[in-house]
Each structure stands twice: as structure tokens, then as C-alpha cells.
Coordinates of C-alpha atoms in Angstrom, one line a residue:
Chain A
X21 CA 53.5 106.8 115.4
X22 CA 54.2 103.7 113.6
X23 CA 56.7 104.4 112.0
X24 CA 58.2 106.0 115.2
X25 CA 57.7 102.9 117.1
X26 CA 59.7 101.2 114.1
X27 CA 62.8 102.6 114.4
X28 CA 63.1 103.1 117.5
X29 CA 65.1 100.0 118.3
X30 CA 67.5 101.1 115.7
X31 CA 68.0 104.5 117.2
X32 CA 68.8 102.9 120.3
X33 CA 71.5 101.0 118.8
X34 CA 73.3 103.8 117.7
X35 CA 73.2 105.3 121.1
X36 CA 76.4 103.8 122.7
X37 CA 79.1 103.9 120.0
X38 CA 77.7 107.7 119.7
X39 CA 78.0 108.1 123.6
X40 CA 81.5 106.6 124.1
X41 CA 82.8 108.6 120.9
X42 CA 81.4 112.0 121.8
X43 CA 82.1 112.0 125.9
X44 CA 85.4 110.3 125.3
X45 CA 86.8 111.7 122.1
X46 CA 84.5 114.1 120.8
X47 CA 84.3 116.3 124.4
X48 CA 88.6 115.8 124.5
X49 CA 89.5 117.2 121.3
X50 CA 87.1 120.1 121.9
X51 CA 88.5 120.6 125.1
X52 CA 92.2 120.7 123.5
X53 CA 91.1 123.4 121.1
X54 CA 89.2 125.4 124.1
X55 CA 92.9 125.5 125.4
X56 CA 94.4 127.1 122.6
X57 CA 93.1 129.9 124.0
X58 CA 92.8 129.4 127.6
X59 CA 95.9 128.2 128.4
X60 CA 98.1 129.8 129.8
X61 CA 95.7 132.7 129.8
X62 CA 92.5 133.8 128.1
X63 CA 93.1 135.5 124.9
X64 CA 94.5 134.9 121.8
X65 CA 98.3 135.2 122.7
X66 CA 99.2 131.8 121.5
X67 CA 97.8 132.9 117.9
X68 CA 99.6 136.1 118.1
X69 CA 103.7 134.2 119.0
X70 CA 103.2 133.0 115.0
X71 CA 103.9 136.4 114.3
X72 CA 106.1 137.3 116.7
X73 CA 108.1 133.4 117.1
X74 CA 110.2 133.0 113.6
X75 CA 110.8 129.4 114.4
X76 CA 107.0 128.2 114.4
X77 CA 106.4 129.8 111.2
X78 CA 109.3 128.2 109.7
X79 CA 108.2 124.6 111.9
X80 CA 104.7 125.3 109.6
X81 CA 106.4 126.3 106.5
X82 CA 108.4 123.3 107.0
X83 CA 105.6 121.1 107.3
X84 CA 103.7 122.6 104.2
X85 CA 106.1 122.1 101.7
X86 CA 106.6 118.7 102.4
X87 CA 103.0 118.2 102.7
X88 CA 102.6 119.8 99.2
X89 CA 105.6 117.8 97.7
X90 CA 104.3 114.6 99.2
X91 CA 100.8 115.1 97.5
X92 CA 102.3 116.1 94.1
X93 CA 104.5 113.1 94.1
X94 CA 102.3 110.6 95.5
X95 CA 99.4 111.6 93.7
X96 CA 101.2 111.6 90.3
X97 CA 102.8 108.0 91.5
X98 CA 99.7 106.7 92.0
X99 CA 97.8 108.6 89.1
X100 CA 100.3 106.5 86.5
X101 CA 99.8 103.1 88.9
X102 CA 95.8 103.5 88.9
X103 CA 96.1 104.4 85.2
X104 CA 97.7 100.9 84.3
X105 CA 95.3 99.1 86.5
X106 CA 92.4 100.3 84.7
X107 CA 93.7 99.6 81.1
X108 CA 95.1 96.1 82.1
X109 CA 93.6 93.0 81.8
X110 CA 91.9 91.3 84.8
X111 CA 94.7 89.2 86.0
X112 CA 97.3 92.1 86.3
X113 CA 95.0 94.8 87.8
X114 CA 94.4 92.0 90.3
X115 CA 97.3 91.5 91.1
X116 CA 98.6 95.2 91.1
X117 CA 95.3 95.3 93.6
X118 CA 96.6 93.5 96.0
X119 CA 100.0 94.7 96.3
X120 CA 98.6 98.1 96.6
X121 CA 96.1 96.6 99.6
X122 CA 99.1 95.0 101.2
X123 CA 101.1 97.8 101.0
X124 CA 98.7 100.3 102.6
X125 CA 98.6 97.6 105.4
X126 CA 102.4 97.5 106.5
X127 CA 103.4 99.4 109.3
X128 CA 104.1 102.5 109.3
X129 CA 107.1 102.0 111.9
X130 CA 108.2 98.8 109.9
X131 CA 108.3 100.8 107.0
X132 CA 110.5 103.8 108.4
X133 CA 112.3 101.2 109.9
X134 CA 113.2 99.6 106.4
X135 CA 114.3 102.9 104.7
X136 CA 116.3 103.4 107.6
X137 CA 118.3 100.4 107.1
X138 CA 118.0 100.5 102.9
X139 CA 119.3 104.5 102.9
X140 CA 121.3 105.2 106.2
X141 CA 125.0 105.9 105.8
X142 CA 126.2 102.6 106.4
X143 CA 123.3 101.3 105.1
X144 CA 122.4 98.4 102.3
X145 CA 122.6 101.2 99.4
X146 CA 125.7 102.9 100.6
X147 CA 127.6 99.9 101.4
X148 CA 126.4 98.7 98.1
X149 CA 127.4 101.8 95.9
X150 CA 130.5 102.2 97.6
X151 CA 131.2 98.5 97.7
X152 CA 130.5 98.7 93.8
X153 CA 133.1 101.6 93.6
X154 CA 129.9 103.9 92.1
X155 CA 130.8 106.2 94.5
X156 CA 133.7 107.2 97.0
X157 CA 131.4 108.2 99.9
X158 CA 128.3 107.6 101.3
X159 CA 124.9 109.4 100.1
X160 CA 123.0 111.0 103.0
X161 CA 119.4 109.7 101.8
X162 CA 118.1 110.2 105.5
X163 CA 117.9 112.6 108.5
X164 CA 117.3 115.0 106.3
X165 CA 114.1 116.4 104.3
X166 CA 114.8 113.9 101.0
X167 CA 114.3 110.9 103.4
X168 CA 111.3 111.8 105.0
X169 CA 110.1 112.8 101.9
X170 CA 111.0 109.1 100.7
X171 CA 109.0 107.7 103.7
X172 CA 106.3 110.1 103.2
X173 CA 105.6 109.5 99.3
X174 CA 106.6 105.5 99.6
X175 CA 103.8 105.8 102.3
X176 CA 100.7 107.9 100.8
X177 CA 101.4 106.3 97.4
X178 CA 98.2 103.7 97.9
X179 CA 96.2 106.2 99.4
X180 CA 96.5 108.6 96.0
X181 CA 95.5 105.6 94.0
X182 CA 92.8 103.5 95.5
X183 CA 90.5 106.5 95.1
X184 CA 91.9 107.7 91.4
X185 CA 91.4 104.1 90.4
X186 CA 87.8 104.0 91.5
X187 CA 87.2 107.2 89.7
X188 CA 88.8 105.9 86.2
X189 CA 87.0 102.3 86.7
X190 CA 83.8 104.7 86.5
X191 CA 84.6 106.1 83.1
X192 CA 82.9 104.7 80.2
X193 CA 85.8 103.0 78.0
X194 CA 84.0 103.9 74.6
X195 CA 84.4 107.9 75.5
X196 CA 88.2 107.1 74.8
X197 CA 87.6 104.7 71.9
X198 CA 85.0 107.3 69.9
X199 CA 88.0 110.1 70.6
X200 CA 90.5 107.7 68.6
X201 CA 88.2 107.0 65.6
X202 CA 87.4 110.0 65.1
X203 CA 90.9 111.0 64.4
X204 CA 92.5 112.4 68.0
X205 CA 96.2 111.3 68.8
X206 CA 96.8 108.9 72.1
X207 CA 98.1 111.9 73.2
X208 CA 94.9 114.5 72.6
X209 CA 93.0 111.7 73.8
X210 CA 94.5 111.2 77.1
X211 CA 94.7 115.0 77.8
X212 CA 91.9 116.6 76.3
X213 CA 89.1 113.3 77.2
X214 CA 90.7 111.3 79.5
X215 CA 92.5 113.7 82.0
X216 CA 89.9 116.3 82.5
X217 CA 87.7 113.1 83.4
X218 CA 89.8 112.3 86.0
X219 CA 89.6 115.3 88.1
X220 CA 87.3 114.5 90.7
X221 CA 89.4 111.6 91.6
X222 CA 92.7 114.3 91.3
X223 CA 91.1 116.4 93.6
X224 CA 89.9 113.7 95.8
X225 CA 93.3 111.7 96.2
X226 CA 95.2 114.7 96.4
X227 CA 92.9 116.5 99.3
X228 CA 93.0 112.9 101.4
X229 CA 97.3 113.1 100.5
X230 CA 97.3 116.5 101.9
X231 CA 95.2 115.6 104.9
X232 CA 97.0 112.7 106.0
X233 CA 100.3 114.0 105.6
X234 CA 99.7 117.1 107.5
X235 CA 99.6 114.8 110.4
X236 CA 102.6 112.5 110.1
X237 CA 104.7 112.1 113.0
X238 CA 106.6 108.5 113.3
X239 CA 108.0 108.7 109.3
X240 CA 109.3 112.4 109.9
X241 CA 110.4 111.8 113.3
X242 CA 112.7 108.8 111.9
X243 CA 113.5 109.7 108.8
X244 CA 114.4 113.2 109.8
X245 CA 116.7 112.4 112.3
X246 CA 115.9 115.8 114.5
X247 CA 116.9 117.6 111.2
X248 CA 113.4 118.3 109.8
X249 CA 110.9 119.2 112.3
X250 CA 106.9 118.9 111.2
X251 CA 104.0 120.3 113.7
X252 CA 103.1 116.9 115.1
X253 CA 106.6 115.9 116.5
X254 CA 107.0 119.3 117.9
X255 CA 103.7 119.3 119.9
X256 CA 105.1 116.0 121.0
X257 CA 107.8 117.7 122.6
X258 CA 105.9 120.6 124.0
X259 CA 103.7 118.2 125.6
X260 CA 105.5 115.3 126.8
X261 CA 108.7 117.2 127.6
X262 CA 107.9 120.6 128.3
X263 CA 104.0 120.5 129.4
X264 CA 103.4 123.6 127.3
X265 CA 100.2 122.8 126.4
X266 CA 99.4 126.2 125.3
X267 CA 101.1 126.9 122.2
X268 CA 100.6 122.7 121.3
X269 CA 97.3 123.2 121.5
X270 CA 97.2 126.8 119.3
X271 CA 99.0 124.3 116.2
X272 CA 96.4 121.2 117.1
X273 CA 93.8 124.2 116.5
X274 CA 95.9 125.1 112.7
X275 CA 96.1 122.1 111.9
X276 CA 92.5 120.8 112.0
X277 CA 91.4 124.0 110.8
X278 CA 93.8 123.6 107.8
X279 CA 92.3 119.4 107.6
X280 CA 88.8 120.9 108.1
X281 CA 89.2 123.6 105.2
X282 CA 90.6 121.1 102.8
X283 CA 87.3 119.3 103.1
X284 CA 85.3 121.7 102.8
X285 CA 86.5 122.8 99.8
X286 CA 86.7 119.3 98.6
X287 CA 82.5 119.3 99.8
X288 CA 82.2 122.1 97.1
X289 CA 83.5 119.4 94.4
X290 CA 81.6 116.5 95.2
X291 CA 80.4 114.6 98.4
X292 CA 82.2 114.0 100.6
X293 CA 80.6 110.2 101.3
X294 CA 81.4 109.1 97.5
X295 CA 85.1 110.9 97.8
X296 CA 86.6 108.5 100.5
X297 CA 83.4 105.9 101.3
X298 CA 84.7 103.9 98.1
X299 CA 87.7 103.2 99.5
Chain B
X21 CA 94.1 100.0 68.7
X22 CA 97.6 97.9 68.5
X23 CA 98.5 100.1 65.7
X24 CA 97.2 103.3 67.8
X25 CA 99.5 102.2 70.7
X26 CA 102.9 101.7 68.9
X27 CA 102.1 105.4 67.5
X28 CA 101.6 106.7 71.2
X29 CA 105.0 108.6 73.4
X30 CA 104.7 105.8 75.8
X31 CA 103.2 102.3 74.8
X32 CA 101.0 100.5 77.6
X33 CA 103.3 98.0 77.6
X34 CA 106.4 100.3 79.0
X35 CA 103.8 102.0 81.4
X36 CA 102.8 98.2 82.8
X37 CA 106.4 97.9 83.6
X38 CA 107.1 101.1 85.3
X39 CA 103.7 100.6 87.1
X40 CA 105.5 97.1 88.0
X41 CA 108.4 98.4 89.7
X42 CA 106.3 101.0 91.5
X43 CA 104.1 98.2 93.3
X44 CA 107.6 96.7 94.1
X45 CA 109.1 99.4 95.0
X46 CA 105.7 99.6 97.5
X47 CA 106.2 96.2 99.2
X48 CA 110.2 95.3 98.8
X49 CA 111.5 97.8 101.1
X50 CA 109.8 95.9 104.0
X51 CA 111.3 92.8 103.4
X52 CA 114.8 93.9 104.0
X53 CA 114.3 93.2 107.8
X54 CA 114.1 89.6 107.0
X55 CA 118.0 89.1 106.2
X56 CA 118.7 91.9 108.4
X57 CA 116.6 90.0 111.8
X58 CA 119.0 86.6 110.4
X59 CA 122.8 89.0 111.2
X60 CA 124.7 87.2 113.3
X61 CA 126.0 90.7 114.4
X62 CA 125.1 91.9 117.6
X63 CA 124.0 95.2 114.7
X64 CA 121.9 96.3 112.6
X65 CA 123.4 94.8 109.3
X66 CA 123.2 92.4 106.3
X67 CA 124.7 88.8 107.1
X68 CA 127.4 87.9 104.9
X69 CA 127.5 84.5 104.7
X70 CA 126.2 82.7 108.0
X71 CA 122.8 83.0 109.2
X72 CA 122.0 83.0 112.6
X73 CA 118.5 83.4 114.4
X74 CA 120.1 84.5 117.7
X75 CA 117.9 87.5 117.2
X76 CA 114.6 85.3 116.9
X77 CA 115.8 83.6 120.5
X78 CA 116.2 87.1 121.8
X79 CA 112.6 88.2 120.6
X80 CA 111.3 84.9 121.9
X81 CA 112.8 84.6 125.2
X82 CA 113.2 88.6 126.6
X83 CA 110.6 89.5 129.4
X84 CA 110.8 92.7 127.6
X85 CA 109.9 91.8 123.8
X86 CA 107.1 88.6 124.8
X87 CA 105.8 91.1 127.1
X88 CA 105.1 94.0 124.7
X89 CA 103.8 91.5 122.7
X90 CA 101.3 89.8 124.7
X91 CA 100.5 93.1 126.0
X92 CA 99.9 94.6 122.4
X93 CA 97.8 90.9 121.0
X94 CA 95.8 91.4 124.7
X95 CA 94.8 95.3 123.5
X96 CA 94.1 94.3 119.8
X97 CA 92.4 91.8 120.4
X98 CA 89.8 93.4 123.3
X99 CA 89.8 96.3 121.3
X100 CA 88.6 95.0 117.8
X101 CA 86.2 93.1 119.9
X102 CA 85.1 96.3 121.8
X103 CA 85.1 98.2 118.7
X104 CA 83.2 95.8 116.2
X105 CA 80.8 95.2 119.0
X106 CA 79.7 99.0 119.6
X107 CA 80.5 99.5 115.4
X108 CA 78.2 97.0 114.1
X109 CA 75.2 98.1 116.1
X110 CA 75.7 101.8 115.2
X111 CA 76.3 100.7 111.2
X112 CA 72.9 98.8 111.2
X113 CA 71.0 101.3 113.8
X114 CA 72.0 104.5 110.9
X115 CA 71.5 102.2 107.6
X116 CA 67.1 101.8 109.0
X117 CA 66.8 105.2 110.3
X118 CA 67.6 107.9 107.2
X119 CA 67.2 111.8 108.3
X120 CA 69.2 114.8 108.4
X121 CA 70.0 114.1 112.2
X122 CA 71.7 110.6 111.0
X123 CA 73.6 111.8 108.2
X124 CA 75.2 114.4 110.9
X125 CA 75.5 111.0 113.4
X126 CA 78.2 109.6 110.9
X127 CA 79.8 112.2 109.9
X128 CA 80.7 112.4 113.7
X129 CA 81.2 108.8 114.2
X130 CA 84.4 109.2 111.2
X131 CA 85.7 111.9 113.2
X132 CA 88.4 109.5 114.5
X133 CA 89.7 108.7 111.0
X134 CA 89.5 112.2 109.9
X135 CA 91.5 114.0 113.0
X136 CA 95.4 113.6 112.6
X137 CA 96.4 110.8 115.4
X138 CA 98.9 113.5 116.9
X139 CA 95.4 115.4 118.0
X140 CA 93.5 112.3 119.0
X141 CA 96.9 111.9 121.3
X142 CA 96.9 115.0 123.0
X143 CA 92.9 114.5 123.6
X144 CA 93.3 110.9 125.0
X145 CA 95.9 112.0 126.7
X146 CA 94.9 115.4 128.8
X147 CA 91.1 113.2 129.4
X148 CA 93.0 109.5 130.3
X149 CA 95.2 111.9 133.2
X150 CA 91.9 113.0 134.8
X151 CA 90.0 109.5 134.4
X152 CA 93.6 107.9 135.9
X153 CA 93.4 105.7 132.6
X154 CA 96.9 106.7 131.6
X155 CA 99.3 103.6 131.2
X156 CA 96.8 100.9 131.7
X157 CA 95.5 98.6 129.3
X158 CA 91.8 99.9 129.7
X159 CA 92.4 103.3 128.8
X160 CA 94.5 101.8 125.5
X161 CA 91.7 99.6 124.6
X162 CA 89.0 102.6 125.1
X163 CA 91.4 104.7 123.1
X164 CA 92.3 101.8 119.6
X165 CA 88.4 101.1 119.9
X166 CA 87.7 104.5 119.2
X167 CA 90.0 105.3 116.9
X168 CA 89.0 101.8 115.0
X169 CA 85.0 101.8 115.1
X170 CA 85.0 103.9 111.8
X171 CA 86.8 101.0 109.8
X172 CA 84.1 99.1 111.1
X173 CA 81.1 101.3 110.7
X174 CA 82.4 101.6 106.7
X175 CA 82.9 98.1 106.2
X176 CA 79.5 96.9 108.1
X177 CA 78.0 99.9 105.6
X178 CA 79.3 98.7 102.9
X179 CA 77.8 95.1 103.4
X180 CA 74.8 96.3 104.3
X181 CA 74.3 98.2 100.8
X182 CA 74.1 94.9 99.4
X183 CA 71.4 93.5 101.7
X184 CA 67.9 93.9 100.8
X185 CA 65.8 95.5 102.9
X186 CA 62.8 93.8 101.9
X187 CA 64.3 90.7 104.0
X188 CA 64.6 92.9 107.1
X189 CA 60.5 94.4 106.5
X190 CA 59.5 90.8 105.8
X191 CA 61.0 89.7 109.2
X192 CA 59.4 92.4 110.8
X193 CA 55.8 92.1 109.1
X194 CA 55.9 88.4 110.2
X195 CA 55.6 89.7 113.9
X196 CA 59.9 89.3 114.6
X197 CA 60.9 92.1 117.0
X198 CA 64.1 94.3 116.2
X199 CA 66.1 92.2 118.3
X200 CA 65.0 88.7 116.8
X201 CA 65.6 90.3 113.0
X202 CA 69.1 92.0 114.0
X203 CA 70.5 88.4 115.7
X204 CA 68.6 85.9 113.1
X205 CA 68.1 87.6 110.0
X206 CA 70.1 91.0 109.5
X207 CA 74.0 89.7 111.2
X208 CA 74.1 86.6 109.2
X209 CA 73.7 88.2 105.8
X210 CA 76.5 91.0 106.8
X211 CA 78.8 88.4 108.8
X212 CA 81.7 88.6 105.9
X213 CA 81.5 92.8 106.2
X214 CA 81.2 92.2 109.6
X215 CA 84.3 90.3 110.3
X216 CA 86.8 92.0 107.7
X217 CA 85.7 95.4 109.9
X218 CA 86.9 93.5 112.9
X219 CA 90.6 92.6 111.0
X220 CA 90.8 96.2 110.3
X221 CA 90.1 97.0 113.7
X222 CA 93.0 94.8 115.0
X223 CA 95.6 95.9 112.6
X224 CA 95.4 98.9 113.5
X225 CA 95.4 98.2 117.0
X226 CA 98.4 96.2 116.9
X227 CA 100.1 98.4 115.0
X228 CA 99.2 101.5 116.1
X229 CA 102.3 103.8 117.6
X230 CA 101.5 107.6 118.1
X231 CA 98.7 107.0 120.9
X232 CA 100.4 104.6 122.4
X233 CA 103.8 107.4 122.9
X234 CA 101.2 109.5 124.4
X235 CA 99.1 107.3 127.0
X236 CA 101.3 104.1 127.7
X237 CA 104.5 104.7 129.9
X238 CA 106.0 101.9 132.3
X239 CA 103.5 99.1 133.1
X240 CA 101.8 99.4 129.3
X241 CA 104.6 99.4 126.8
X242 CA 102.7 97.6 123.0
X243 CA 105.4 96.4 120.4
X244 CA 105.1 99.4 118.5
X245 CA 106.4 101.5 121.4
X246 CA 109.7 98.7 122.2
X247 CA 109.8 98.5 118.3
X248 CA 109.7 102.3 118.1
X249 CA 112.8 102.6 121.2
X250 CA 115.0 100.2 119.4
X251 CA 114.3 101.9 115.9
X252 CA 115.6 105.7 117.6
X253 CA 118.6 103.4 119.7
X254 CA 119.7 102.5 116.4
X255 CA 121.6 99.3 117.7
X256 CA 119.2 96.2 118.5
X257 CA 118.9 94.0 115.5
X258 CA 115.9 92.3 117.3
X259 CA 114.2 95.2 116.2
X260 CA 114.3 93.8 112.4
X261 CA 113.2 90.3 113.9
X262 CA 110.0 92.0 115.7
X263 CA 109.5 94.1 112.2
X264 CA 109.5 90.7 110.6
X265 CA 107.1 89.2 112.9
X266 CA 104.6 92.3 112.6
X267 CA 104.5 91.9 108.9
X268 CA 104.0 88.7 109.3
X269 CA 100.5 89.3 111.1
X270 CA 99.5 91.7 109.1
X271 CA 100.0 89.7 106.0
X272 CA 98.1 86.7 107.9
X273 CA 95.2 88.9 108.8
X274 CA 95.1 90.3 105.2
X275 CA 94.6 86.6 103.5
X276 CA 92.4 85.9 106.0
X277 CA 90.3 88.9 105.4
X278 CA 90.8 88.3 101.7
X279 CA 89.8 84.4 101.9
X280 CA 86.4 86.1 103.8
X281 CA 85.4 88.7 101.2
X282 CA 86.1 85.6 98.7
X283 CA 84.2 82.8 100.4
X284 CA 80.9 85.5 100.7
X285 CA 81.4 86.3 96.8
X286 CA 80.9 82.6 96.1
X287 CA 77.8 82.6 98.4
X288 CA 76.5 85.2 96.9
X289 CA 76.7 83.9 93.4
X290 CA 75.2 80.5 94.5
X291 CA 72.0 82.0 96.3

């Protein structure tokens, strides 16, 4: 009873954040994935137009390759960045630090924005390269998948190594140092020891890549110019244009199922709390 | 080890440098709205030559621009408040009561950082119609609070793994009730986690773009949004002046949050 009495109060505390989170967020999204198959009738007739509707399976095709691409890229970008932080002396890792903190803080608009006016056909590079007689005409770097693949990596790059550099800053230093003396190459040493130490954080950085991506809306919608459509601008347009709230809400279901299964998988590796609650 | 290095593929000192131009590669591309906002063009393009802050005076004196701008500081700012307020309480509520039901609680409570924003859209949006919250600034502060209390319940969390509990069960053994320990003993110790939570929280507030397309139309239109007309229009070079401007806050906010987790290192150190 004591104890009960206790903690009480702190239950209490955690009442209103959980009220306003579950009746006003919680309650919505389950509501949008009730409609999924409610809307416009009950059944599962939105699930069944992927197989019948060529253009949403190529919309989700669409968005998984650049998802995957995006994760390899970023995650190996940020691999080599966290890498060098963790064998650098204080000073640069600092450093390195806070330009990756800063960097994960800009904008995303202000970023699109910037490649935008760095890549477009009469942009800074073209005018540039053209200007410098490298080239006779203009380069399209955007509108098209490379640039939202540009915007998308440039943009994930600090998420893949802020948790790939708390995994490496976890590995005892001496395990590499007792590989070298007694007799491995840098090389065996950084693939047979130190890479297969590092796949927790792989997996981790990678998943929360994936995740993230899967959602992007204002880099592709920028970037891609109308060229390259991903699932979140197209529900955009089914529901702010068209009100077909039906088939948006069928992808909203895919894709948190798809967000959902990538954690649980992840779950099976490690948990999920020490995988992003470094950060 | 030096003699190990020179016999590796790559030496670590090639690898610092390509590291190097990644990080700049990470932060430069930003920065070309600067010279871009200073065209004396009435385009988006580099000045050649003269500089001209034309756009600056457009930024600064349009209805339009101050009052997305007001409007977005007015939802940041009531939000991070709303959001630190309800964030805080949860984060120390959870860290004193420890069972299977309260491990579930969080795992909710990060919900909003785990759902894409395009979802969290569509469910603001379809709930904000019936509660005729759509395009006013309550329903956008209700909406950034939410999708902001996790950064706060992670950085409260994380300064209250550092506090020691003994402190709170002393307080409580000397006859202090929950509310007495929470305002004089437990806040104080987690004031620096506290308020970095609360820079988070406005950030992304003030920055935030995909709800605000969703539940904002006429008389609710943040920076983001204008910022996000201009960038499709293609034509307004005050869009680079407004870029500039947001990156500026941001950077402010981050040395400030920065100078915080700094100043409570010290303190530590010194108790």
C-alpha cells in the first residue's frame, strides 16, 4: 500500500501527455488505417487495386529503390565519417561532432532549396561548368531520381552516423591493437575484428535510414520535379486534391506496416531503447 | 602503429580528409542562399558584382513574409512551451514508476517520432476537420506539441539518468510531498536536459513543413509553407533571404543549446 501511495503522484503525471497523445494522435492514425478498409466500402478492395493498378506498384517500387539506395549510400557515408571520428583525436572528432549536429538541424526545405539552386539547369554548377567550357550543355542533376537521391542521401547522412559512431565509441580499442601485434594486416584487422563489431550499429543506422526515408515527402517532391513520384507525395494528392481517402489510406496502412516490420526485425537484434535512445 | 599505417590501402590521414569534405559537403550546400538572398536580380541567381539587400527589405516589409513569420515564432514558441510542459512531467512521472505497463507508456509516447509525418498529416488532418481546428493556430500548436514531446521526453530521460535517486527518496523521507520534491528538488537538477528538450521542440516547430501543407490553408500560412510556395514558383529570390534567416535560427538555437549542455557539464564537475 505504501509503495502504492508512493507513486502515485508520478503516475498522475504521466496522465495528460498520455491523454492528449492517445485521443488526439493515437485514436487519428488508427482511425486512418480503419479506413483502409472502410472507405469507400468495407472490404479489402483497396488492397486488391495493387494487383490490379500497374501504376501504384510501380509508385511503391519507385519508392523502395530509392529507399534502399538511400540507406546503402548514406549508411556507407556515414560508416567512413563515424569511422574517422572514433580514431581521431579529441579536437577533430569534436569538431566533426558538431558539424554533423548542425547539419541534422538545417531544414529540410532550406536544404532542397540549396540543391535546387547548386544543381538546376541554370544553376551555380551548370553556369559554372559551362562557364568553364567543361562542358557544352547543362547537366540535369535534378527533377529527376539522381537529384532526389542527392537530397535524400545529403539528408540521412547524420542520421546513419550518429548511431554507428556510438556503436564504434563502445568498442574496446585494445581488441584492434592485440589483432595488429599479433601479426593481422590493417586490412584483416578492419574486416575480420573491427567490421563484424560494428554490425549492430550497421543494422541499427541502416533500419532508422530505411525508416525515415520511406517517408520523405518535401526533398522528393522538389527535387523530383513531378518526375519521381514516392508514396507520401502521392497520398498528398489523393487527399488534398482528389479526397480519395481510400486508396491513401490503403499505402499509409503499407507503409507503417513496412516502418513497423523493419523494427521488429531490428527488436530481434537488439533493443530497441539502446538502438535509437543514444542518439 | 605509424609504421602499421603507412603499410595500410588507405592511411588515416587520407580517410581524415575525405571525412573532411563529407562534413562540408553536409553544411556548405546551405550557405549558397546567402549570396543568392544578396542578387540584385529580381531571380533566383548569383550576384555578379553588386550586392543588393532589396530582398532583405522585401522579407522585412511584406504583410505576407513578417506575417508567416510571426505566425510561425507565435506556434513555435506556444508549442515548445505546451510540449515541454506536458513532456517533462511524463519523463519524470515514467523514470519513479518502473513496470511492464510503463515500458509500453513510452513506447507509445515515441509514436510521433516513429510514424512517417505524411501519416501523422492525414491523422491531424481527417480529426482537426471534425474538431474545426483546421487552419487555426490551436490546432497547429496541438499538432507540433505532439509531434515534439518525444524530443523532450528523451532529452528530460536522458538528464534524469544522471540524477540520483537517492536525492529524490531523501526529499521524500524528510516528509516533502511529490509536488514539493518535483518543483524544489527534482526540476532543478534536470533544468539543462530540460531546456535543450524545449530548443528541440521549437526547431522543429519552426521548421516543420508537411503538417503544416495538411492543416494550415488561408488564415494560418508558417514560413515553411510561404518558403515552400516560393521554392515550387521557382522565381522569388526572397525565398533565399527567408532560407537565410531560418538557418540563422536554427544555428542560434543550436549554440544556445550547446552553451546549456556546456554550462551543466561545468556544474557538474564542480559539485
Amino acid at each position: 500500500m505504501q509503495i502504492g501511495r508512493q507513486t502515485y503522484g508520478y503516475w498522475l503525471m504521466t496522465a495528460p501527455l498520455f491523454v492528449v497523445v492517445v485521443s488526439l494522435y493515437g485514436w487519428p492514425i488508427l482511425s486512418i488505417l480503419w479506413l483502409s478498409v472502410s472507405e469507400p466500402a468495407p472490404g479489402l478492395r483497396n488492397f486488391a487495386k495493387l494487383f490490379e493498378d500497374n501504376g501504384l506498384l510501380h509508385l511503391i517500387w519507385t519508392t523502395v529503390r530509392v529507399c534502399l539506395i538511400t540507406t546503402v549510400l548514406s549508411v556507407t557515408a556515414g560508416y567512413l565519417i563515424a569511422y574517422v571520428m572514433n580514431f581521431a583525436l579529441e579536437g577533430q572528432r569534436r569538431w566533426l561532432m558538431a558539424i554533423l549536429l548542425l547539419s541534422f538541424w538545417i531544414s529540410v526545405l532550406v536544404r532542397a532549396f540549396a540543391w535546387l539552386t547548386l544543381l538546376s539547369r541554370n544553376g551555380v554548377l551548370n553556369n559554372f561548368l559551362v562557364g568553364a567550357g567543361l562542358i557544352d550543355e547543362p547537366i540535369t542533376f535534378v527533377r529527376n531520381e539522381l537529384g532526389v537521391l542527392i537530397g535524400m542521401v545529403h539528408y540521412m547522412i547524420p542520421y546513419a552516423a550518429l548511431p554507428l559512431f556510438t556503436n564504434m565509441h563502445g568498442i574496446d580499442g585494445r581488441i584492434a591493437s592485440a589483432s595488429r601485434s599479433l601479426g593481422a594486416g590493417p586490412f584483416t584487422t578492419f574486416w575480420r575484428i573491427f567490421l563484424p563489431m560494428t554490425r549492430p550499429g550497421i543494422v541499427a543506422a541502416s533500419s532508422l535510414v530505411f525508416i525515415i526515408s520511406l517517408g520523405f515527402y518535401v526533398t522528393p517532391a522538389i527535387l523530383g520535379g513531378g518526375k519521381v513520384l514516392m508514396i507520401a507525395e502521392y497520398v498528398s494528392v489523393q487527399i488534398l486534391v482528389t479526397q480519395k481517402w481510400g486508396v491513401a489510406s490503403m499505402l499509409a496502412t503499407l507503409m507503417l506496416m513496412g516502418v513497423f516490420g523493419v523494427l521488429l526485425v531490428l527488436s530481434r537484434f537488439m533493443k530497441l531503447s539502446e538502438a535509437f535512445g543514444a542518439r | 602503429m605509424s609504421m602499421a599505417r603507412k603499410n595500410s590501402l588507405f592511411s588515416f590521414r587520407s580517410l581524415l580528409i575525405v571525412a573532411w569534405i563529407m562534413c562540408g559537403i553536409l553544411v556548405l550546400p546551405a550557405l549558397v542562399a546567402i549570396p543568392v538572398s544578396l542578387t540584385p536580380k529580381r531571380f533566383l541567381s548569383l550576384p555578379s558584382g553588386e550586392l543588393s539587400l532589396q530582398h532583405y527589405a522585401t522579407l522585412f516589409t511584406s504583410d505576407l513574409w513578417v506575417g508567416s513569420a510571426w505566425q510561425s515564432l507565435v506556434i513555435a514558441t506556444s508549442s515548445m512551451v505546451l510540449a515541454t510542459g506536458l513532456g517533462t512531467f511524463c519523463a519524470v512521472g515514467l523514470w519513479r514508476v518502473s513496470s511492464r505497463f510503463s515500458e509500453l507508456l513510452r513506447v507509445v509516447l515515441l509514436l510521433p517520432l516513429i510514424i512517417p509525418p505524411i501519416i501523422s498529416a492525414m491523422a491531424f488532418y481527417r480529426t482537426w476537420v471534425k474538431l474545426e481546428l483546421i487552419d487555426t493556430y490551436a490546432g497547429m500548436i496541438v499538432a507540433h506539441a505532439i509531434l515534439s514531446s518525444p524530443m523532450v521526453m528523451i532529452s528530460v530521460s536522458a538528464a534524469l539518468a544522471n540524477f540520483d535517486v537517492r536525492l529524490e527518496q531523501a526529499s521524500r523521507n524528510l516528509g516533502a510531498s511529490v509536488t514539493t520534491t518535483l518543483w524544489r528538488v527534482i526540476i532543478p537538477a534536470i533544468k539543462p536536459g530540460i531546456f535543450s528538450g524545449a530548443i528541440f521542440a521549437f526547431i522543429l516547430s519552426w521548421d516543420e513543413t508537411v503538417v503544416a501543407l495538411f492543416i494550415s490553408k488561408f488564415d494560418v500560412y508558417t514560413l515553411p509553407r510561404r518558403m515552400w510556395d516560393g521554392i515550387r514558383e521557382n522565381t522569388d529570390p526572397a525565398v533565399a533571404a527567408a532560407a537565410v534567416v531560418t538557418i540563422s535560427i536554427t544555428l542560434i538555437a543550436m549554440l544556445l543549446a550547446f552553451w546549456i549542455s556546456k554550462r551543466s557539464a561545468r556544474h557538474l564537475e564542480s559539485a
